[in-house]
PDB file of C-alpha atoms in Angstrom:
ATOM      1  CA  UNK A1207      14.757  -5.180 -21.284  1.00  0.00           C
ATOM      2  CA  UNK A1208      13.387  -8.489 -22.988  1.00  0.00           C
ATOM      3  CA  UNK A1209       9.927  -8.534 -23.937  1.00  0.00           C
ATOM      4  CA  UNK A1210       8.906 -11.316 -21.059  1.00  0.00           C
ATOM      5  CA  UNK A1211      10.301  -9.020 -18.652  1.00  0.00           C
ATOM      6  CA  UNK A1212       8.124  -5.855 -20.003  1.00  0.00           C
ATOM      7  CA  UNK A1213       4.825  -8.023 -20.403  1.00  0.00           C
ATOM      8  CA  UNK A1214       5.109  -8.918 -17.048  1.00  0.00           C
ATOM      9  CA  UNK A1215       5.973  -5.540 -15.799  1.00  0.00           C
ATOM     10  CA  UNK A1216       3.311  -3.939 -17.132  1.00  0.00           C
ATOM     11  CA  UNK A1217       0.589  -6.643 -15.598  1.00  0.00           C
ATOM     12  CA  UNK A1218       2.457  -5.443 -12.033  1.00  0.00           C
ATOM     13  CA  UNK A1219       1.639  -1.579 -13.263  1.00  0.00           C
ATOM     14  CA  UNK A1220      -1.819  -2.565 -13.758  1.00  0.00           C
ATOM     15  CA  UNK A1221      -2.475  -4.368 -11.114  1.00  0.00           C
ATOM     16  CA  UNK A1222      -0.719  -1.104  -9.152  1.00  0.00           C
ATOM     17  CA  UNK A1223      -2.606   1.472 -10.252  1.00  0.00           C
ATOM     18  CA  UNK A1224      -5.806  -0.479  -9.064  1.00  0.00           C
ATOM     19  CA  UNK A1225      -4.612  -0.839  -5.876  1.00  0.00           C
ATOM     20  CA  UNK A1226      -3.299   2.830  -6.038  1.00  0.00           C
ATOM     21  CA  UNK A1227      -7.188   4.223  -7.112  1.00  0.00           C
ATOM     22  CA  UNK A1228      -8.570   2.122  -4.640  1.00  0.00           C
ATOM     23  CA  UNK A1229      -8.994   4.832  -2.347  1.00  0.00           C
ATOM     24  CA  UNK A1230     -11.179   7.044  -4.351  1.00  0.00           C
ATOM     25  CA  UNK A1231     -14.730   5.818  -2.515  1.00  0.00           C
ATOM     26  CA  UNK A1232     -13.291   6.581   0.274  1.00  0.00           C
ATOM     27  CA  UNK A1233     -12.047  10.171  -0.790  1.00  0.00           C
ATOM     28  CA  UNK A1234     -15.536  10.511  -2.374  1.00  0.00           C
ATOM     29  CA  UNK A1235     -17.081  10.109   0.442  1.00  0.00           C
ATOM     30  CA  UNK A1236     -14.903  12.894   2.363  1.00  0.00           C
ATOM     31  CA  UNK A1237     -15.532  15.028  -0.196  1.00  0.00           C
ATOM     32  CA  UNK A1238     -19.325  14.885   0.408  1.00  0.00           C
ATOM     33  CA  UNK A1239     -19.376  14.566   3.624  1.00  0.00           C
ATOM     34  CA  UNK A1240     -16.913  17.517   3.795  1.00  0.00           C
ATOM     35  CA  UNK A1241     -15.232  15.454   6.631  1.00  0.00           C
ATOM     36  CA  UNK A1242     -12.210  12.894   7.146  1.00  0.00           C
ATOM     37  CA  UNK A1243     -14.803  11.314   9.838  1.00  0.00           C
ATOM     38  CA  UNK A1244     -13.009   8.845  11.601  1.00  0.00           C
ATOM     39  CA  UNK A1245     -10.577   8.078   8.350  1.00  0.00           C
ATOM     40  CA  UNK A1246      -6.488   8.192   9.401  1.00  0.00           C
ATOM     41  CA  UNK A1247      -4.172  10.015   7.379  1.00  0.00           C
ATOM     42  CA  UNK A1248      -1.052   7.698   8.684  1.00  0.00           C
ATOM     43  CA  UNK A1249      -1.650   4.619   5.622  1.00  0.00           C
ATOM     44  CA  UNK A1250      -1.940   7.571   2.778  1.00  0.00           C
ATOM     45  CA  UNK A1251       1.175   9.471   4.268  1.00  0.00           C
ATOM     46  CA  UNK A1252       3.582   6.158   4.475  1.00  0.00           C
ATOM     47  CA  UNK A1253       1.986   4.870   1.259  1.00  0.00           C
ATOM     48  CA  UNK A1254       3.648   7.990  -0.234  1.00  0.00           C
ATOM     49  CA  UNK A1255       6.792   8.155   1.240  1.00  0.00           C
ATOM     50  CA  UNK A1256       6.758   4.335  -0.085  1.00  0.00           C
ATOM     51  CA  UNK A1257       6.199   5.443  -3.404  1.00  0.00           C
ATOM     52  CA  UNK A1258       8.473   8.406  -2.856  1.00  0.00           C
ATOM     53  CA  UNK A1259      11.419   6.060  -2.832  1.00  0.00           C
ATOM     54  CA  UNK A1260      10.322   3.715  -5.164  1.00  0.00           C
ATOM     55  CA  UNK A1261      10.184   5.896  -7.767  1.00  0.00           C
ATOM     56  CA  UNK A1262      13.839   7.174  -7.015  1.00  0.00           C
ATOM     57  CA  UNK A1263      14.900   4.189  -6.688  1.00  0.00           C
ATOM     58  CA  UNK A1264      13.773   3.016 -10.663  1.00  0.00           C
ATOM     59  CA  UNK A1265      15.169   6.911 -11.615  1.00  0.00           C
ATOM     60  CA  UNK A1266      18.064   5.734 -10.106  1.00  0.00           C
ATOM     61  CA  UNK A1267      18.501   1.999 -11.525  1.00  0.00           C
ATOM     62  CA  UNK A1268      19.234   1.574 -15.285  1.00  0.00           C
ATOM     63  CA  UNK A1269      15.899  -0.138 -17.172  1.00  0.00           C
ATOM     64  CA  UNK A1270      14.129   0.989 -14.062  1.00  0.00           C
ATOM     65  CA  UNK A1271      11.316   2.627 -16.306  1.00  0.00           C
ATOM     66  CA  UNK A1272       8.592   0.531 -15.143  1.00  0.00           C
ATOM     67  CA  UNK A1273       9.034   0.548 -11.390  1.00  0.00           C
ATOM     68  CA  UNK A1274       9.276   4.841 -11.698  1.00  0.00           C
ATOM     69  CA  UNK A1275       6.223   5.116 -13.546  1.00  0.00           C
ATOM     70  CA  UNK A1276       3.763   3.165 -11.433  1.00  0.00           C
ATOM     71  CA  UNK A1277       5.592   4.666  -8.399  1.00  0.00           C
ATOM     72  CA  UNK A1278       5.090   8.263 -10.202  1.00  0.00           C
ATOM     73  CA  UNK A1279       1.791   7.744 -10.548  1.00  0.00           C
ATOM     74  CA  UNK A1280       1.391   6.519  -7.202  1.00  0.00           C
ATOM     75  CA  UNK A1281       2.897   9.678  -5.531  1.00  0.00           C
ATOM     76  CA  UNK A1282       0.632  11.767  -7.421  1.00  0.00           C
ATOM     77  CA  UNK A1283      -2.175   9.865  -6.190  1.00  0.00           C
ATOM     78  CA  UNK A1284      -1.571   9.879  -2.839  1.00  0.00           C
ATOM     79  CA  UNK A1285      -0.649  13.752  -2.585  1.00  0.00           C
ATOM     80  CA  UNK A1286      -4.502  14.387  -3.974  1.00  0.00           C
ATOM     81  CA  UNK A1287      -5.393  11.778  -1.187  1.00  0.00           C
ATOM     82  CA  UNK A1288      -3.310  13.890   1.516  1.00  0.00           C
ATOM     83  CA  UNK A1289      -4.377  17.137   0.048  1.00  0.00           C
ATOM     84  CA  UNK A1290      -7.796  16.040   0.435  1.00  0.00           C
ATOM     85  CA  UNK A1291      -7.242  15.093   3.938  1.00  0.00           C
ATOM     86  CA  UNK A1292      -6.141  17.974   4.949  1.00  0.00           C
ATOM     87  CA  UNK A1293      -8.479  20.053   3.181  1.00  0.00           C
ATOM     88  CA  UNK A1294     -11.683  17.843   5.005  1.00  0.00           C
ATOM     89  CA  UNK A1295      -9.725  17.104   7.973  1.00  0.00           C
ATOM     90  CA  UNK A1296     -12.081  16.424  11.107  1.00  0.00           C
ATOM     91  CA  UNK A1297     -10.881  18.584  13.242  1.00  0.00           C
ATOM     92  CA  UNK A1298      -7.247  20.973  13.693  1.00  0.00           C
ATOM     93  CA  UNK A1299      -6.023  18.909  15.808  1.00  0.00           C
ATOM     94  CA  UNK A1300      -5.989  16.440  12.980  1.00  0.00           C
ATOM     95  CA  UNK A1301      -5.078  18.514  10.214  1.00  0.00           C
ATOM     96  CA  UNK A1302      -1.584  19.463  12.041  1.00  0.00           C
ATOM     97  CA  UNK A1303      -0.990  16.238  12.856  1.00  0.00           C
ATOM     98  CA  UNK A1304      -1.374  15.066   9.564  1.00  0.00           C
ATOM     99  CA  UNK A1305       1.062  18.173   8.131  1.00  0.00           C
ATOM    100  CA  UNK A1306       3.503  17.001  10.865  1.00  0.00           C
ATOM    101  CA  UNK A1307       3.868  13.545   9.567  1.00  0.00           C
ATOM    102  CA  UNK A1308       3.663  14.273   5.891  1.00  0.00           C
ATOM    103  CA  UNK A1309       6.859  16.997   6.904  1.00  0.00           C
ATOM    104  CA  UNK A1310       8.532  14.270   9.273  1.00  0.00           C
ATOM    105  CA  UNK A1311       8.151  11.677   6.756  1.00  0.00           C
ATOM    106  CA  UNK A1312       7.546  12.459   3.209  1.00  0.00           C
ATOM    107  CA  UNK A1313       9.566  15.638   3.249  1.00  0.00           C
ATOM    108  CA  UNK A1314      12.127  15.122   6.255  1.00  0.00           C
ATOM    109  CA  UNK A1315      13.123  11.409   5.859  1.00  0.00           C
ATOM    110  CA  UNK A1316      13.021  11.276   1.638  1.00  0.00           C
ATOM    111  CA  UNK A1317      14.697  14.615   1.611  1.00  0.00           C
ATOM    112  CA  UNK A1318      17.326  12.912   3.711  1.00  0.00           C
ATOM    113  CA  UNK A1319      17.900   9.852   2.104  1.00  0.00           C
ATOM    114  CA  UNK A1320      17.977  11.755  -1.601  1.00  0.00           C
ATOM    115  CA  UNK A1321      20.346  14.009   0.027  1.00  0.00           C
ATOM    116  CA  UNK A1322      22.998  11.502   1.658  1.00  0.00           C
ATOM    117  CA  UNK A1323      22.129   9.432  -1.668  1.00  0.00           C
ATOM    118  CA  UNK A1324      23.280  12.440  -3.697  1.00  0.00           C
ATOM    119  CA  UNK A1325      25.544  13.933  -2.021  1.00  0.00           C
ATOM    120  CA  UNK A1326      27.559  11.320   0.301  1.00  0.00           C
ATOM    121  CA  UNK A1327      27.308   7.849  -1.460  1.00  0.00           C
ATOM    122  CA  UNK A1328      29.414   7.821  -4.740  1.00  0.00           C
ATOM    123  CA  UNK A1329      29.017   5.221  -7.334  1.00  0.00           C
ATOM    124  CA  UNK A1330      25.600   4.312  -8.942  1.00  0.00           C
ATOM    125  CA  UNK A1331      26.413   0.553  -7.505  1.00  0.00           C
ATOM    126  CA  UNK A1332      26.520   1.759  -4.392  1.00  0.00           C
ATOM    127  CA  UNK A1333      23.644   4.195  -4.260  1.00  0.00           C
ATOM    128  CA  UNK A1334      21.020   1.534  -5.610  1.00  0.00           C
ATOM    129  CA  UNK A1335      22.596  -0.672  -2.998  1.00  0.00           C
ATOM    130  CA  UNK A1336      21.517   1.998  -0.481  1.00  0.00           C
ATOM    131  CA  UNK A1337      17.916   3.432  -1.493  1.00  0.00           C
ATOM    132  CA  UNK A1338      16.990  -0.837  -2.350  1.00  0.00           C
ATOM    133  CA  UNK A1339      17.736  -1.816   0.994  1.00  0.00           C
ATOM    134  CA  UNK A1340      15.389   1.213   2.118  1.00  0.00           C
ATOM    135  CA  UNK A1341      12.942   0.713   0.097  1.00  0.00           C
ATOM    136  CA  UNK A1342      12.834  -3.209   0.822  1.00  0.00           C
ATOM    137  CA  UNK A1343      13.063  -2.661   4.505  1.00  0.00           C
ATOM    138  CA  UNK A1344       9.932  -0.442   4.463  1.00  0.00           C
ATOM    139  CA  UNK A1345       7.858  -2.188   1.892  1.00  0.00           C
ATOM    140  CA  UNK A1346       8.284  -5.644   4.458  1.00  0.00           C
ATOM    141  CA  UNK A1347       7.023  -3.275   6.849  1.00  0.00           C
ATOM    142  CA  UNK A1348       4.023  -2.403   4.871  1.00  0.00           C
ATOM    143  CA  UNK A1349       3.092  -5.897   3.716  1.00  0.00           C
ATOM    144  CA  UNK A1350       3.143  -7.221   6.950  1.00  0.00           C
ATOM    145  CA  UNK A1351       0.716  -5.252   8.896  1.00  0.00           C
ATOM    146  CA  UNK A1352      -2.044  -6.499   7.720  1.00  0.00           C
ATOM    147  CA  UNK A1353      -1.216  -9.422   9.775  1.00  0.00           C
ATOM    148  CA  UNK A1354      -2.901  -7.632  12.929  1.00  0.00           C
ATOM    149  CA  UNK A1355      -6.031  -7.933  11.307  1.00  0.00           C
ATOM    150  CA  UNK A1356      -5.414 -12.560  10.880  1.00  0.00           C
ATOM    151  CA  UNK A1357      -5.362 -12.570  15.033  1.00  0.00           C
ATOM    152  CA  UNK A1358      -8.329 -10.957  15.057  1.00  0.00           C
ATOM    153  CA  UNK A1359      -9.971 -13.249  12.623  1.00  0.00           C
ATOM    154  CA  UNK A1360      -8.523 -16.204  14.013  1.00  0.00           C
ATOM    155  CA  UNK A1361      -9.689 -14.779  17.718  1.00  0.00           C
ATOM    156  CA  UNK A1362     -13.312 -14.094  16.437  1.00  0.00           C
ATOM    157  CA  UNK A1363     -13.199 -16.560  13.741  1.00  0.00           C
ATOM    158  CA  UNK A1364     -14.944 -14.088  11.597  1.00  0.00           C
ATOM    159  CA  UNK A1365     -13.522 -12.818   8.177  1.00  0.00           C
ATOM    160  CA  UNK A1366     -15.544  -9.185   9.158  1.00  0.00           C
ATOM    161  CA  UNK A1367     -12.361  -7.475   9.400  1.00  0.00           C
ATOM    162  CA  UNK A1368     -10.022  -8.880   6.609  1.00  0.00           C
ATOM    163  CA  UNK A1369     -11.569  -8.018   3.437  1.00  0.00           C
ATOM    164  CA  UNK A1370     -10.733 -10.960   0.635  1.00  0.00           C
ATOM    165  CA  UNK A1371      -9.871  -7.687  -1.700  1.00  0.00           C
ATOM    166  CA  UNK A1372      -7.042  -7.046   0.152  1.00  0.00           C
ATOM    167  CA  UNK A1373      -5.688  -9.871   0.963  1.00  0.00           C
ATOM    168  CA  UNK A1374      -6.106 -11.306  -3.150  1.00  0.00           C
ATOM    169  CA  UNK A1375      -4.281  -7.794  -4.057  1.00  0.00           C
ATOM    170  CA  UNK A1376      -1.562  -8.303  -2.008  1.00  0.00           C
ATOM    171  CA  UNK A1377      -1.045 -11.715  -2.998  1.00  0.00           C
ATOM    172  CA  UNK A1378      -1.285 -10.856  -7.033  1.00  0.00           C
ATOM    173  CA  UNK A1379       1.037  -7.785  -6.728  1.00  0.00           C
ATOM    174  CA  UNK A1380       3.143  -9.466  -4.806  1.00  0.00           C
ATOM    175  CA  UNK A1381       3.751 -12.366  -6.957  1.00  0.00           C
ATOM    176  CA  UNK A1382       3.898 -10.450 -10.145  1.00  0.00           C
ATOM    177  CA  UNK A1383       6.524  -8.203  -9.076  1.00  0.00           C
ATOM    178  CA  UNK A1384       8.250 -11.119  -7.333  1.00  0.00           C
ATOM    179  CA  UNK A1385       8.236 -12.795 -10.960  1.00  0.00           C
ATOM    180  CA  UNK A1386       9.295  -9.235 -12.223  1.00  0.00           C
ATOM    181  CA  UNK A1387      12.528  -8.941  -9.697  1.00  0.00           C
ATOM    182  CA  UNK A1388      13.614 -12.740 -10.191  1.00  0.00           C
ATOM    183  CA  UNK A1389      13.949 -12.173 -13.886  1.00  0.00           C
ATOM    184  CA  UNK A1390      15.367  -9.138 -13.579  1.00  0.00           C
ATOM    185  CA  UNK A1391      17.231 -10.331 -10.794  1.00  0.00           C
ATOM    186  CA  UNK A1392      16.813  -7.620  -8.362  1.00  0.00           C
ATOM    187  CA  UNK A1393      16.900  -8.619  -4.629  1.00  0.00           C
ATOM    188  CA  UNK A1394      15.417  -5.425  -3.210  1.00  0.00           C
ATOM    189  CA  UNK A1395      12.112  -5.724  -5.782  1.00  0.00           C
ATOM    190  CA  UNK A1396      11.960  -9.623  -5.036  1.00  0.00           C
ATOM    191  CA  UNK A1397      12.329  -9.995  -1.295  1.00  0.00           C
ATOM    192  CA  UNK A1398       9.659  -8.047  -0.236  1.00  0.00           C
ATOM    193  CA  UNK A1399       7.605  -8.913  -2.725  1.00  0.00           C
ATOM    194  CA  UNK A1400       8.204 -12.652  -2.492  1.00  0.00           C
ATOM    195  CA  UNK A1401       7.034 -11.714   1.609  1.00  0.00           C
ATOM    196  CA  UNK A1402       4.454  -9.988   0.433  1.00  0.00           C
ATOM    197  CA  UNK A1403       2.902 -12.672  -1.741  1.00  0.00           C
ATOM    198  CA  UNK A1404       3.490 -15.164   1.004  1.00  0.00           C
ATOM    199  CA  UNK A1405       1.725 -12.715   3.427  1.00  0.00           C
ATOM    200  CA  UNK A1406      -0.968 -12.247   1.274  1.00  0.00           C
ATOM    201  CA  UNK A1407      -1.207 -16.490   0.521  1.00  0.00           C
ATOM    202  CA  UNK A1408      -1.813 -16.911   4.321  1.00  0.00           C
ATOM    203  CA  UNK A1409      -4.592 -14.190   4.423  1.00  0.00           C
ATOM    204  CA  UNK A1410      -6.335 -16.038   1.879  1.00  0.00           C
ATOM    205  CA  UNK A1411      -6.017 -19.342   3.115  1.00  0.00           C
ATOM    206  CA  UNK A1412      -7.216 -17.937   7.019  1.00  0.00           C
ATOM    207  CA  UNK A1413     -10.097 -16.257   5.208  1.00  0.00           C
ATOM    208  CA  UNK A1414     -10.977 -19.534   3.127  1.00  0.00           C
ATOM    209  CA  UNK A1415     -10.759 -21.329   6.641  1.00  0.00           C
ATOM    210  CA  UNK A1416     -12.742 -18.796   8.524  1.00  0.00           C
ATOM    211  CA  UNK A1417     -15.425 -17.551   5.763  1.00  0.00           C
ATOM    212  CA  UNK A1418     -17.973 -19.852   6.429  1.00  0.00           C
ATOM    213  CA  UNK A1419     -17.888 -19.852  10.201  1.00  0.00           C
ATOM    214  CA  UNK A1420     -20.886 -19.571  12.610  1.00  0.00           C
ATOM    215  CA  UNK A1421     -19.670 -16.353  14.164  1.00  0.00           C
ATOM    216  CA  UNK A1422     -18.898 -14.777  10.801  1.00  0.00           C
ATOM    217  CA  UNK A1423     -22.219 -15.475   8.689  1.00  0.00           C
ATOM    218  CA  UNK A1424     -24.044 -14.343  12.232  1.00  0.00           C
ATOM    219  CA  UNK A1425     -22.490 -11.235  11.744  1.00  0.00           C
ATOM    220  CA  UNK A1426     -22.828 -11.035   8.308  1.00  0.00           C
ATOM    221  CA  UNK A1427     -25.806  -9.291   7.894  1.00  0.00           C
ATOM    222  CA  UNK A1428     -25.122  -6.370  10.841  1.00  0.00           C
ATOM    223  CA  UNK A1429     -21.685  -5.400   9.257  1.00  0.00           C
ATOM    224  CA  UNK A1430     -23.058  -5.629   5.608  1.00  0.00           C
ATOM    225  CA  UNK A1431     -22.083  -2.544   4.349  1.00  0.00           C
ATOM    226  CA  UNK A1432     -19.393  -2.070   6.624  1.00  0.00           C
ATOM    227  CA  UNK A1433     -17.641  -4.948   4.581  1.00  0.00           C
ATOM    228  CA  UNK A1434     -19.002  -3.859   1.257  1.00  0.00           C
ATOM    229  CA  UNK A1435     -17.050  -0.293   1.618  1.00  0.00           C
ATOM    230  CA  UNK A1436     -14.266  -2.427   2.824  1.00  0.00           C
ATOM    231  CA  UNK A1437     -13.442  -4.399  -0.555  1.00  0.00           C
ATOM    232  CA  UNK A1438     -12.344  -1.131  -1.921  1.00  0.00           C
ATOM    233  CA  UNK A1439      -9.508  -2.964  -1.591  1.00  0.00           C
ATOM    234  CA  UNK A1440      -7.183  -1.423   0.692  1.00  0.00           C
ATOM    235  CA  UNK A1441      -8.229   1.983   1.328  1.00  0.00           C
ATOM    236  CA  UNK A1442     -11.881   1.797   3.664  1.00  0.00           C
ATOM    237  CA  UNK A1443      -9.892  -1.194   5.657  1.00  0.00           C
ATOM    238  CA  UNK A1444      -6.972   1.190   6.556  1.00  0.00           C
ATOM    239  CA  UNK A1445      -8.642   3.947   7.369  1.00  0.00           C
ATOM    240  CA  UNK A1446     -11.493   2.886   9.660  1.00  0.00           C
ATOM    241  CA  UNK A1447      -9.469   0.310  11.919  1.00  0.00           C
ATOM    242  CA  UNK A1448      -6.312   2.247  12.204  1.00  0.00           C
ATOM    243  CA  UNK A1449      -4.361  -0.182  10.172  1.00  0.00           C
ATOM    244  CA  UNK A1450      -1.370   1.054   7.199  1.00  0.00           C
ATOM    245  CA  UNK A1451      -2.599   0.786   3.954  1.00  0.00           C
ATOM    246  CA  UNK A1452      -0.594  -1.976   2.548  1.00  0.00           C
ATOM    247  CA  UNK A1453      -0.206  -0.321  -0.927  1.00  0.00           C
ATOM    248  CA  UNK A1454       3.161  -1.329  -1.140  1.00  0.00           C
ATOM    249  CA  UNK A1455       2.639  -1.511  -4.626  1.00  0.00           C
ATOM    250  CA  UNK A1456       6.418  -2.512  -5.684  1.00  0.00           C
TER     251      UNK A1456
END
């Protein structure tokens, strides 16, 4: 690995673990309350299942150090975040829904892919051929649903409910592990990353277009703190408007 190629993937690990931490207001506020409130488990569980295969994938792929660190660290975080949840869930009806998707998804679905990975697909060519396309496949998935949250700016033509946070995070994670994959010249890091930072380029310029409008600094003042616990970057966003939390960190 040249040293270009480690500067810059360090900078992406960085900027990963911030977004990966970003839910800890949110958690700490759980923890307080002693109560998930109206928080959703569904971002946390798919964020780990995305770093579930992330990481395998740079255990897999030789000089994939840097992508299996950030992603290990990731999957710890997000199994304290999951714990948590179900420790504080609301209600029981929402703590068994929230063990059936981690079991479906994080357990069930990586358990099958490692084990068809393993066990089925021979050649190391072949395998990072397999658990890339997976992993780029989901991780397109992830960056684009923030989108849902542009027609409702664009429809109220307030920025209330896309937080400039996420949108700048997405954008700089995006384009430093797009930078990352082209000089490395890995498809399934760059392409959704590359989508991901182009995502993340239209959220800012619809929030630059939309920031100062009428409707928006009207309801600037009511939603204050609503928008403060929002910039948390990714995590307050996700959880109070039922949205995946785009930490689709490589």
């Amino acid at each position: 690995m040249n040293s270009t190629l480690f500067i810059i993937g360090v900078i992406g690990n960085i900027i990963s673990v911030l977004v990966f931490v970003s839910p800890i207001p949110t958690f700490w506020r759980i923890v307080r309350s002693r109560s998930t409130e109206d928080f959703e488990a569904a971002p946390y569980v798919l964020t780990l299942l995305n770093t579930l295969l992330w990481l395998y994938y740079g255990l897999t792929k030789p000089d994939g150090l840097l992508i299996a660190t950030v992603n290990g660290f990731g999957a710890v975080m997000e199994t304290i975040y999951i714990v948590l949840f179900l420790v504080y869930a609301a209600d029981h009806a929402k703590r068994v829904k929230t063990a059936k998707l981690v079991a479906a998804l994080d357990i069930g679905f990586f358990g099958a892919v490692f084990a068809a990975t393993t066990f089925f697909i021979g050649g190391l060519d072949m395998k990072i051929v397999v658990i890339g396309l997976i992993c780029a496949c989901l991780s397109v998935f992830m960056y684009g649903s923030p989108l849902a949250a542009v027609r409702r700016v664009i429809a109220s033509r307030s920025v209330e409910y896309m937080p400039f946070f996420l949108s700048f995070f997405l954008f700089l994670n995006g384009g430093v592990w797009a930078t990352y994959a082209i000089l490395d010249r890995d498809v399934f890091l760059g392409v959704p990353n590359g989508i991901g930072c182009f995502l993340g380029g239209i959220q800012l310029v619809i929030y630059a277009v939309y920031r100062n409008s009428k409707v928006g600094c009207q309801s600037q003042g009511t939603h204050e703190a609503s928008y403060d616990a929002s910039t948390s970057l990714l995590s307050s966003y996700a959880g109070r408007h039922g949205q995946n939390d785009v930490s689709t960190h490589v």
